[in-house]
């Protein structure tokens, strides 16, 4: 360990204020901080601190996403890995560029955005589109708002939204049939180009024409769909882990799923021909993935505890309304972005109520 | 009674219930600053003083407070330029402590006499009054209730149960005297963990006929011992308490001192301090003479080099220099925090068998281990707020620290005041858990001062205007 640290300490002066490469200090710092615990000590009470830091927080999200990532490798093959690499490299460059210009430290938040974004894309999407989407998402969705912690929208969803509006054909017709054999698609060759067997038939599209996929396939994930969101069991594994360690707010998750289920049930009673059965709706499309991983992004969701309930209810309702009564078969992305729009005002309302209580106590 | 939020991390180095006596050193050092007041010496250089004789005094509203000498000996006054001076006492041959106040008229002691005895014996400052927000005035201030708090949850302050076990009889005597300070129909409210346990039953039996005593169960989570919080909790459990009612708070050692003084005539001369923390090999309670150098507390137990000694607990304590600091009249804890030496490799990926967090994000959730790794390290990089909401869920006042931070960050003091900045009790919990390592408490404290100054200015302007009219 001494050697590893020795090298870093040796080259450190080059990146300091008047070193030759001082412009690249954020990159050096990111590497240094990634490998070793921050040397910073406490200057104010409390003089001891909780061991949880943002890095740990973000790495727990990555662990939570891992079951989905593994499921997508299994069902859609090694191309998933390629898409992930493209996302990290393209989006990471934007992040680093902004850190260099701002002379700020590189934040860990991007590691999550860059990991989540590939999982909500169709498996057959051309790689350049993957890159365009994440660059747009990080740039417009995050950096121009001021970087980590200041964005209003979920950057990964902004990236996907851009693709959905800019390349609607590619985004709706590059689905890939999942691997059926016991080894999934793990043995299929690595394809850089768009795979041959593309289709436009996701379970939700099929449902519009009255063909319901089997619940078992939906649960395991053996259906067409975005890379990480087909396998309900993988999502539940990772998602429940995130809720248990307290990184994802159980309030948001519960509120979305409950509101989605209840409104789905009510609407089905009212218009059985337009609305899918509840269990099918829950397991298909991105509702589970969205509820556990996308809507729980702390920055773009309301900050207050009670606000998260309201936020979740809005998302669940809008998701089922778009799915059932609009031209789109899937509405989770729009619903979450809608929720993001409402988040600040929800907080504002919650604060109004709190102020009244404070006035009584003071 | 329930507190919002609140938390108690499992930190390694919890002091055992043993109380060891520390020998009286040859020289005692008396700090003339106590609780924000600066006492003026009333003894001369080279003068002989007796046990309990006043060393220094300060005038306060309605009377004066004194610091009694904890030993008999010879006095030297060490002047310091910018700091309050220190009185050094060379101790005589140690003798058994005997009462210095006349206790023969105990049964008839008047309220005024109780007050003057407690203020000349150094015990009065142990009371906290909600009316003054500090030491109660020596005028005829009479509280609606006195809260006797046996819970000091902050890691690691001298535990009430240890004090209670050590001097049960004296504490009971003390509570009986508290009753005489109350307003008519006032009550004694006792804060314990188990209101129906044997301890509470015995207290009840011992006090029967002397005082109207109520018991309140509280979970031993930090910061239940906060005075303002205790008063707020009382209002929540009993609707008969009004916002403007005057409530006093005193802790176990305070009542013990009251009992010893009024029933035995003994002034304040020693403290039980808890020494604990990960840097200490043998954490325990110590009974020490006031004025003992901090380094004497460590004689028998090893603490490694590079230890930061905090006066008080982990959350509120400030570093002291063991060679140049002494046990004060109000001390009840010293926390030994290791100084960080090396930077851990890939620390955020470790399972965490030796660290505990507010979030169940480390392996100690399963193993129930202690946090042995707490140190002076910030344990992470400073980052912008990611709105994780942990501070909101931990805040014992039910505030929204993340919004206070946002408003103050934008320089919006008015909005910060609106969302309850003044309700912040300064417990430091939000700063402790913040994963972005933001110095929330510092920001809030500065803002509170600024706000206070603004209000005073406004008042002054208003007053001037009124006189003009």
mmCIF file of N, CA, C and O in Angstrom, chain A residues 223-299:
data_model
loop_
_atom_site.group_PDB
_atom_site.id
_atom_site.type_symbol
_atom_site.label_atom_id
_atom_site.label_comp_id
_atom_site.label_asym_id
_atom_site.label_seq_id
_atom_site.Cartn_x
_atom_site.Cartn_y
_atom_site.Cartn_z
ATOM 1 N N UNK A 223 -38.456 -10.929 -21.707
ATOM 2 C CA UNK A 223 -39.310 -10.217 -22.670
ATOM 3 C C UNK A 223 -38.471 -9.116 -23.312
ATOM 4 O O UNK A 223 -37.393 -8.793 -22.825
ATOM 5 N N UNK A 224 -38.995 -8.535 -24.368
ATOM 6 C CA UNK A 224 -38.278 -7.409 -24.955
ATOM 7 C C UNK A 224 -38.504 -6.176 -24.088
ATOM 8 O O UNK A 224 -39.524 -6.053 -23.407
ATOM 9 N N UNK A 225 -37.540 -5.273 -24.147
ATOM 10 C CA UNK A 225 -37.682 -4.071 -23.349
ATOM 11 C C UNK A 225 -36.334 -3.407 -23.164
ATOM 12 O O UNK A 225 -35.333 -3.872 -23.692
ATOM 13 N N UNK A 226 -36.318 -2.310 -22.432
ATOM 14 C CA UNK A 226 -35.058 -1.627 -22.165
ATOM 15 C C UNK A 226 -34.141 -2.549 -21.376
ATOM 16 O O UNK A 226 -34.609 -3.402 -20.608
ATOM 17 N N UNK A 227 -32.840 -2.324 -21.541
ATOM 18 C CA UNK A 227 -31.847 -3.269 -21.019
ATOM 19 C C UNK A 227 -32.109 -3.711 -19.582
ATOM 20 O O UNK A 227 -32.208 -4.900 -19.306
ATOM 21 N N UNK A 228 -32.235 -2.757 -18.666
ATOM 22 C CA UNK A 228 -32.267 -3.137 -17.252
ATOM 23 C C UNK A 228 -33.649 -3.281 -16.678
ATOM 24 O O UNK A 228 -33.798 -3.674 -15.528
ATOM 25 N N UNK A 229 -34.687 -2.931 -17.457
ATOM 26 C CA UNK A 229 -35.987 -2.853 -16.807
ATOM 27 C C UNK A 229 -36.913 -4.021 -17.097
ATOM 28 O O UNK A 229 -38.058 -4.012 -16.680
ATOM 29 N N UNK A 230 -36.417 -5.051 -17.769
ATOM 30 C CA UNK A 230 -37.334 -6.150 -18.067
ATOM 31 C C UNK A 230 -37.493 -7.109 -16.897
ATOM 32 O O UNK A 230 -38.565 -7.636 -16.661
ATOM 33 N N UNK A 231 -36.420 -7.329 -16.150
ATOM 34 C CA UNK A 231 -36.481 -8.375 -15.134
ATOM 35 C C UNK A 231 -36.976 -7.826 -13.802
ATOM 36 O O UNK A 231 -36.248 -7.182 -13.064
ATOM 37 N N UNK A 232 -38.234 -8.148 -13.484
ATOM 38 C CA UNK A 232 -38.813 -7.644 -12.235
ATOM 39 C C UNK A 232 -38.055 -8.173 -11.030
ATOM 40 O O UNK A 232 -37.831 -7.447 -10.054
ATOM 41 N N UNK A 233 -37.624 -9.413 -11.116
ATOM 42 C CA UNK A 233 -36.986 -9.998 -9.927
ATOM 43 C C UNK A 233 -35.647 -9.317 -9.635
ATOM 44 O O UNK A 233 -35.308 -9.040 -8.486
ATOM 45 N N UNK A 234 -34.895 -9.006 -10.714
ATOM 46 C CA UNK A 234 -33.611 -8.316 -10.505
ATOM 47 C C UNK A 234 -33.835 -6.930 -9.929
ATOM 48 O O UNK A 234 -33.118 -6.480 -9.023
ATOM 49 N N UNK A 235 -34.867 -6.233 -10.430
ATOM 50 C CA UNK A 235 -35.162 -4.892 -9.932
ATOM 51 C C UNK A 235 -35.536 -4.950 -8.459
ATOM 52 O O UNK A 235 -35.071 -4.152 -7.647
ATOM 53 N N UNK A 236 -36.378 -5.935 -8.115
ATOM 54 C CA UNK A 236 -36.808 -6.046 -6.726
ATOM 55 C C UNK A 236 -35.622 -6.344 -5.815
ATOM 56 O O UNK A 236 -35.493 -5.760 -4.731
ATOM 57 N N UNK A 237 -34.738 -7.243 -6.287
ATOM 58 C CA UNK A 237 -33.556 -7.572 -5.474
ATOM 59 C C UNK A 237 -32.745 -6.325 -5.152
ATOM 60 O O UNK A 237 -32.480 -6.002 -3.994
ATOM 61 N N UNK A 238 -32.362 -5.617 -6.219
ATOM 62 C CA UNK A 238 -31.529 -4.432 -6.025
ATOM 63 C C UNK A 238 -32.290 -3.307 -5.360
ATOM 64 O O UNK A 238 -31.753 -2.599 -4.505
ATOM 65 N N UNK A 239 -33.542 -3.148 -5.756
ATOM 66 C CA UNK A 239 -34.339 -2.045 -5.230
ATOM 67 C C UNK A 239 -34.607 -2.189 -3.748
ATOM 68 O O UNK A 239 -34.474 -1.233 -2.984
ATOM 69 N N UNK A 240 -34.968 -3.399 -3.337
ATOM 70 C CA UNK A 240 -35.250 -3.597 -1.916
ATOM 71 C C UNK A 240 -33.969 -3.423 -1.110
ATOM 72 O O UNK A 240 -33.978 -2.866 -0.015
ATOM 73 N N UNK A 241 -32.835 -3.843 -1.679
ATOM 74 C CA UNK A 241 -31.547 -3.596 -1.019
ATOM 75 C C UNK A 241 -31.357 -2.094 -0.780
ATOM 76 O O UNK A 241 -31.021 -1.662 0.319
ATOM 77 N N UNK A 242 -31.627 -1.316 -1.816
ATOM 78 C CA UNK A 242 -31.443 0.143 -1.689
ATOM 79 C C UNK A 242 -32.362 0.740 -0.637
ATOM 80 O O UNK A 242 -31.972 1.629 0.117
ATOM 81 N N UNK A 243 -33.596 0.241 -0.599
ATOM 82 C CA UNK A 243 -34.529 0.764 0.405
ATOM 83 C C UNK A 243 -34.062 0.362 1.804
ATOM 84 O O UNK A 243 -34.089 1.157 2.733
ATOM 85 N N UNK A 244 -33.579 -0.884 1.931
ATOM 86 C CA UNK A 244 -33.143 -1.367 3.242
ATOM 87 C C UNK A 244 -31.945 -0.595 3.766
ATOM 88 O O UNK A 244 -31.872 -0.271 4.954
ATOM 89 N N UNK A 245 -30.981 -0.281 2.899
ATOM 90 C CA UNK A 245 -29.830 0.478 3.393
ATOM 91 C C UNK A 245 -30.154 1.958 3.504
ATOM 92 O O UNK A 245 -29.326 2.747 3.930
ATOM 93 N N UNK A 246 -31.367 2.325 3.115
ATOM 94 C CA UNK A 246 -31.802 3.700 3.360
ATOM 95 C C UNK A 246 -31.373 4.692 2.306
ATOM 96 O O UNK A 246 -31.526 5.886 2.480
ATOM 97 N N UNK A 247 -30.824 4.198 1.184
ATOM 98 C CA UNK A 247 -30.382 5.128 0.144
ATOM 99 C C UNK A 247 -31.567 5.577 -0.709
ATOM 100 O O UNK A 247 -31.710 6.753 -1.024
ATOM 101 N N UNK A 248 -32.435 4.620 -1.059
ATOM 102 C CA UNK A 248 -33.650 4.990 -1.775
ATOM 103 C C UNK A 248 -34.739 5.214 -0.729
ATOM 104 O O UNK A 248 -34.847 4.458 0.231
ATOM 105 N N UNK A 249 -35.533 6.260 -0.927
ATOM 106 C CA UNK A 249 -36.559 6.556 0.057
ATOM 107 C C UNK A 249 -37.740 5.601 -0.115
ATOM 108 O O UNK A 249 -38.330 5.523 -1.182
ATOM 109 N N UNK A 250 -38.064 4.873 0.948
ATOM 110 C CA UNK A 250 -39.195 3.943 0.851
ATOM 111 C C UNK A 250 -40.487 4.711 0.615
ATOM 112 O O UNK A 250 -41.436 4.191 0.054
ATOM 113 N N UNK A 251 -40.507 5.977 1.018
ATOM 114 C CA UNK A 251 -41.715 6.786 0.840
ATOM 115 C C UNK A 251 -42.016 6.963 -0.646
ATOM 116 O O UNK A 251 -43.142 6.744 -1.099
ATOM 117 N N UNK A 252 -40.987 7.356 -1.408
ATOM 118 C CA UNK A 252 -41.178 7.542 -2.840
ATOM 119 C C UNK A 252 -41.616 6.241 -3.502
ATOM 120 O O UNK A 252 -42.592 6.197 -4.247
ATOM 121 N N UNK A 253 -40.867 5.161 -3.216
ATOM 122 C CA UNK A 253 -41.146 3.883 -3.874
ATOM 123 C C UNK A 253 -42.569 3.427 -3.575
ATOM 124 O O UNK A 253 -43.354 3.102 -4.475
ATOM 125 N N UNK A 254 -42.905 3.437 -2.299
ATOM 126 C CA UNK A 254 -44.216 2.958 -1.881
ATOM 127 C C UNK A 254 -45.320 3.824 -2.481
ATOM 128 O O UNK A 254 -46.331 3.311 -2.966
ATOM 129 N N UNK A 255 -45.116 5.136 -2.458
ATOM 130 C CA UNK A 255 -46.148 6.038 -2.963
ATOM 131 C C UNK A 255 -46.384 5.793 -4.452
ATOM 132 O O UNK A 255 -47.529 5.720 -4.901
ATOM 133 N N UNK A 256 -45.312 5.636 -5.225
ATOM 134 C CA UNK A 256 -45.489 5.408 -6.666
ATOM 135 C C UNK A 256 -46.215 4.097 -6.906
ATOM 136 O O UNK A 256 -47.208 4.050 -7.627
ATOM 137 N N UNK A 257 -45.727 3.027 -6.278
ATOM 138 C CA UNK A 257 -46.303 1.719 -6.566
ATOM 139 C C UNK A 257 -47.755 1.637 -6.091
ATOM 140 O O UNK A 257 -48.617 1.099 -6.794
ATOM 141 N N UNK A 258 -48.034 2.214 -4.925
ATOM 142 C CA UNK A 258 -49.406 2.175 -4.426
ATOM 143 C C UNK A 258 -50.331 2.991 -5.328
ATOM 144 O O UNK A 258 -51.405 2.517 -5.718
ATOM 145 N N UNK A 259 -49.893 4.206 -5.660
ATOM 146 C CA UNK A 259 -50.772 5.052 -6.456
ATOM 147 C C UNK A 259 -50.980 4.438 -7.840
ATOM 148 O O UNK A 259 -52.091 4.422 -8.371
ATOM 149 N N UNK A 260 -49.890 3.886 -8.399
ATOM 150 C CA UNK A 260 -49.996 3.243 -9.714
ATOM 151 C C UNK A 260 -50.987 2.071 -9.660
ATOM 152 O O UNK A 260 -51.871 1.939 -10.506
ATOM 153 N N UNK A 261 -50.859 1.239 -8.627
ATOM 154 C CA UNK A 261 -51.726 0.070 -8.503
ATOM 155 C C UNK A 261 -53.185 0.484 -8.316
ATOM 156 O O UNK A 261 -54.085 -0.024 -8.991
ATOM 157 N N UNK A 262 -53.403 1.422 -7.403
ATOM 158 C CA UNK A 262 -54.777 1.819 -7.093
ATOM 159 C C UNK A 262 -55.452 2.452 -8.308
ATOM 160 O O UNK A 262 -56.555 2.055 -8.711
ATOM 161 N N UNK A 263 -54.758 3.419 -8.933
ATOM 162 C CA UNK A 263 -55.372 4.089 -10.081
ATOM 163 C C UNK A 263 -55.540 3.132 -11.251
ATOM 164 O O UNK A 263 -56.516 3.196 -11.983
ATOM 165 N N UNK A 264 -54.572 2.210 -11.415
ATOM 166 C CA UNK A 264 -54.686 1.204 -12.455
ATOM 167 C C UNK A 264 -55.944 0.360 -12.223
ATOM 168 O O UNK A 264 -56.755 0.155 -13.137
ATOM 169 N N UNK A 265 -56.140 -0.056 -10.984
ATOM 170 C CA UNK A 265 -57.310 -0.870 -10.658
ATOM 171 C C UNK A 265 -58.605 -0.114 -10.913
ATOM 172 O O UNK A 265 -59.532 -0.630 -11.553
ATOM 173 N N UNK A 266 -58.663 1.142 -10.483
ATOM 174 C CA UNK A 266 -59.885 1.940 -10.646
ATOM 175 C C UNK A 266 -60.193 2.170 -12.127
ATOM 176 O O UNK A 266 -61.337 2.008 -12.575
ATOM 177 N N UNK A 267 -59.113 2.536 -12.878
ATOM 178 C CA UNK A 267 -59.339 2.825 -14.290
ATOM 179 C C UNK A 267 -59.749 1.571 -15.055
ATOM 180 O O UNK A 267 -60.532 1.618 -15.996
ATOM 181 N N UNK A 268 -59.209 0.429 -14.622
ATOM 182 C CA UNK A 268 -59.569 -0.817 -15.305
ATOM 183 C C UNK A 268 -61.051 -1.115 -15.083
ATOM 184 O O UNK A 268 -61.731 -1.603 -15.990
ATOM 185 N N UNK A 269 -61.542 -0.805 -13.888
ATOM 186 C CA UNK A 269 -62.966 -0.995 -13.629
ATOM 187 C C UNK A 269 -63.787 -0.094 -14.551
ATOM 188 O O UNK A 269 -64.838 -0.489 -15.058
ATOM 189 N N UNK A 270 -63.256 1.127 -14.790
ATOM 190 C CA UNK A 270 -64.019 2.081 -15.598
ATOM 191 C C UNK A 270 -63.909 1.782 -17.086
ATOM 192 O O UNK A 270 -64.889 1.876 -17.824
ATOM 193 N N UNK A 271 -62.710 1.452 -17.537
ATOM 194 C CA UNK A 271 -62.522 1.246 -18.977
ATOM 195 C C UNK A 271 -61.657 0.018 -19.236
ATOM 196 O O UNK A 271 -60.482 0.123 -19.572
ATOM 197 N N UNK A 272 -62.224 -1.177 -19.107
ATOM 198 C CA UNK A 272 -61.442 -2.415 -19.216
ATOM 199 C C UNK A 272 -60.772 -2.574 -20.582
ATOM 200 O O UNK A 272 -59.745 -3.229 -20.695
ATOM 201 N N UNK A 273 -61.329 -1.952 -21.615
ATOM 202 C CA UNK A 273 -60.762 -2.180 -22.943
ATOM 203 C C UNK A 273 -59.473 -1.387 -23.142
ATOM 204 O O UNK A 273 -58.611 -1.752 -23.920
ATOM 205 N N UNK A 274 -59.311 -0.272 -22.416
ATOM 206 C CA UNK A 274 -58.146 0.595 -22.610
ATOM 207 C C UNK A 274 -57.027 0.318 -21.614
ATOM 208 O O UNK A 274 -55.863 0.585 -21.869
ATOM 209 N N UNK A 275 -57.409 -0.208 -20.435
ATOM 210 C CA UNK A 275 -56.431 -0.314 -19.339
ATOM 211 C C UNK A 275 -56.046 -1.766 -19.120
ATOM 212 O O UNK A 275 -56.916 -2.651 -19.100
ATOM 213 N N UNK A 276 -54.753 -2.018 -18.951
ATOM 214 C CA UNK A 276 -54.253 -3.372 -18.737
ATOM 215 C C UNK A 276 -54.530 -3.840 -17.311
ATOM 216 O O UNK A 276 -54.720 -3.025 -16.424
ATOM 217 N N UNK A 277 -54.516 -5.194 -17.103
ATOM 218 C CA UNK A 277 -54.684 -5.701 -15.736
ATOM 219 C C UNK A 277 -53.550 -5.209 -14.820
ATOM 220 O O UNK A 277 -52.442 -4.941 -15.295
ATOM 221 N N UNK A 278 -53.842 -5.120 -13.519
ATOM 222 C CA UNK A 278 -52.914 -4.496 -12.584
ATOM 223 C C UNK A 278 -51.559 -5.201 -12.555
ATOM 224 O O UNK A 278 -50.505 -4.573 -12.703
ATOM 225 N N UNK A 279 -51.578 -6.527 -12.385
ATOM 226 C CA UNK A 279 -50.312 -7.246 -12.225
ATOM 227 C C UNK A 279 -49.463 -7.124 -13.483
ATOM 228 O O UNK A 279 -48.258 -6.880 -13.431
ATOM 229 N N UNK A 280 -50.105 -7.239 -14.635
ATOM 230 C CA UNK A 280 -49.385 -7.089 -15.897
ATOM 231 C C UNK A 280 -48.750 -5.700 -15.979
ATOM 232 O O UNK A 280 -47.584 -5.555 -16.336
ATOM 233 N N UNK A 281 -49.522 -4.687 -15.632
ATOM 234 C CA UNK A 281 -49.022 -3.310 -15.707
ATOM 235 C C UNK A 281 -47.803 -3.122 -14.821
ATOM 236 O O UNK A 281 -46.815 -2.497 -15.201
ATOM 237 N N UNK A 282 -47.888 -3.671 -13.607
ATOM 238 C CA UNK A 282 -46.796 -3.478 -12.649
ATOM 239 C C UNK A 282 -45.507 -4.106 -13.146
ATOM 240 O O UNK A 282 -44.424 -3.556 -12.958
ATOM 241 N N UNK A 283 -45.642 -5.293 -13.786
ATOM 242 C CA UNK A 283 -44.437 -6.032 -14.157
ATOM 243 C C UNK A 283 -43.885 -5.613 -15.511
ATOM 244 O O UNK A 283 -42.736 -5.891 -15.829
ATOM 245 N N UNK A 284 -44.678 -4.946 -16.331
ATOM 246 C CA UNK A 284 -44.203 -4.610 -17.667
ATOM 247 C C UNK A 284 -43.724 -3.166 -17.701
ATOM 248 O O UNK A 284 -44.081 -2.350 -16.844
ATOM 249 N N UNK A 285 -42.895 -2.908 -18.692
ATOM 250 C CA UNK A 285 -42.425 -1.536 -18.868
ATOM 251 C C UNK A 285 -41.491 -1.100 -17.747
ATOM 252 O O UNK A 285 -40.896 -1.923 -17.048
ATOM 253 N N UNK A 286 -41.382 0.199 -17.552
ATOM 254 C CA UNK A 286 -40.359 0.720 -16.648
ATOM 255 C C UNK A 286 -40.861 1.132 -15.286
ATOM 256 O O UNK A 286 -40.141 1.804 -14.557
ATOM 257 N N UNK A 287 -42.101 0.770 -14.923
ATOM 258 C CA UNK A 287 -42.637 1.312 -13.683
ATOM 259 C C UNK A 287 -41.831 0.881 -12.452
ATOM 260 O O UNK A 287 -41.518 1.692 -11.579
ATOM 261 N N UNK A 288 -41.448 -0.423 -12.395
ATOM 262 C CA UNK A 288 -40.685 -0.880 -11.225
ATOM 263 C C UNK A 288 -39.317 -0.222 -11.187
ATOM 264 O O UNK A 288 -38.880 0.302 -10.165
ATOM 265 N N UNK A 289 -38.627 -0.257 -12.345
ATOM 266 C CA UNK A 289 -37.296 0.336 -12.402
ATOM 267 C C UNK A 289 -37.364 1.824 -12.066
ATOM 268 O O UNK A 289 -36.561 2.344 -11.298
ATOM 269 N N UNK A 290 -38.347 2.483 -12.634
ATOM 270 C CA UNK A 290 -38.510 3.914 -12.380
ATOM 271 C C UNK A 290 -38.753 4.206 -10.914
ATOM 272 O O UNK A 290 -38.164 5.114 -10.341
ATOM 273 N N UNK A 291 -39.630 3.405 -10.304
ATOM 274 C CA UNK A 291 -39.982 3.662 -8.911
ATOM 275 C C UNK A 291 -38.782 3.465 -7.991
ATOM 276 O O UNK A 291 -38.549 4.244 -7.079
ATOM 277 N N UNK A 292 -38.014 2.388 -8.231
ATOM 278 C CA UNK A 292 -36.910 2.089 -7.321
ATOM 279 C C UNK A 292 -35.660 2.914 -7.597
ATOM 280 O O UNK A 292 -34.962 3.309 -6.674
ATOM 281 N N UNK A 293 -35.362 3.151 -8.884
ATOM 282 C CA UNK A 293 -34.045 3.725 -9.188
ATOM 283 C C UNK A 293 -34.088 5.140 -9.756
ATOM 284 O O UNK A 293 -33.161 5.899 -9.551
ATOM 285 N N UNK A 294 -35.138 5.468 -10.514
ATOM 286 C CA UNK A 294 -35.118 6.768 -11.177
ATOM 287 C C UNK A 294 -35.776 7.848 -10.314
ATOM 288 O O UNK A 294 -35.219 8.916 -10.123
ATOM 289 N N UNK A 295 -36.958 7.558 -9.803
ATOM 290 C CA UNK A 295 -37.695 8.582 -9.058
ATOM 291 C C UNK A 295 -37.050 8.853 -7.705
ATOM 292 O O UNK A 295 -37.240 9.917 -7.125
ATOM 293 N N UNK A 296 -36.271 7.895 -7.205
ATOM 294 C CA UNK A 296 -35.694 8.067 -5.873
ATOM 295 C C UNK A 296 -34.423 8.913 -5.894
ATOM 296 O O UNK A 296 -33.834 9.133 -4.841
ATOM 297 N N UNK A 297 -34.001 9.350 -7.077
ATOM 298 C CA UNK A 297 -32.844 10.247 -7.151
ATOM 299 C C UNK A 297 -33.098 11.424 -6.213
ATOM 300 O O UNK A 297 -34.045 12.188 -6.412
ATOM 301 N N UNK A 298 -32.289 11.552 -5.147
ATOM 302 C CA UNK A 298 -32.627 12.545 -4.122
ATOM 303 C C UNK A 298 -32.612 13.985 -4.633
ATOM 304 O O UNK A 298 -33.382 14.813 -4.161
ATOM 305 N N UNK A 299 -31.741 14.267 -5.592
ATOM 306 C CA UNK A 299 -31.591 15.657 -6.016
ATOM 307 C C UNK A 299 -32.834 16.167 -6.732
ATOM 308 O O UNK A 299 -33.295 17.283 -6.485
#
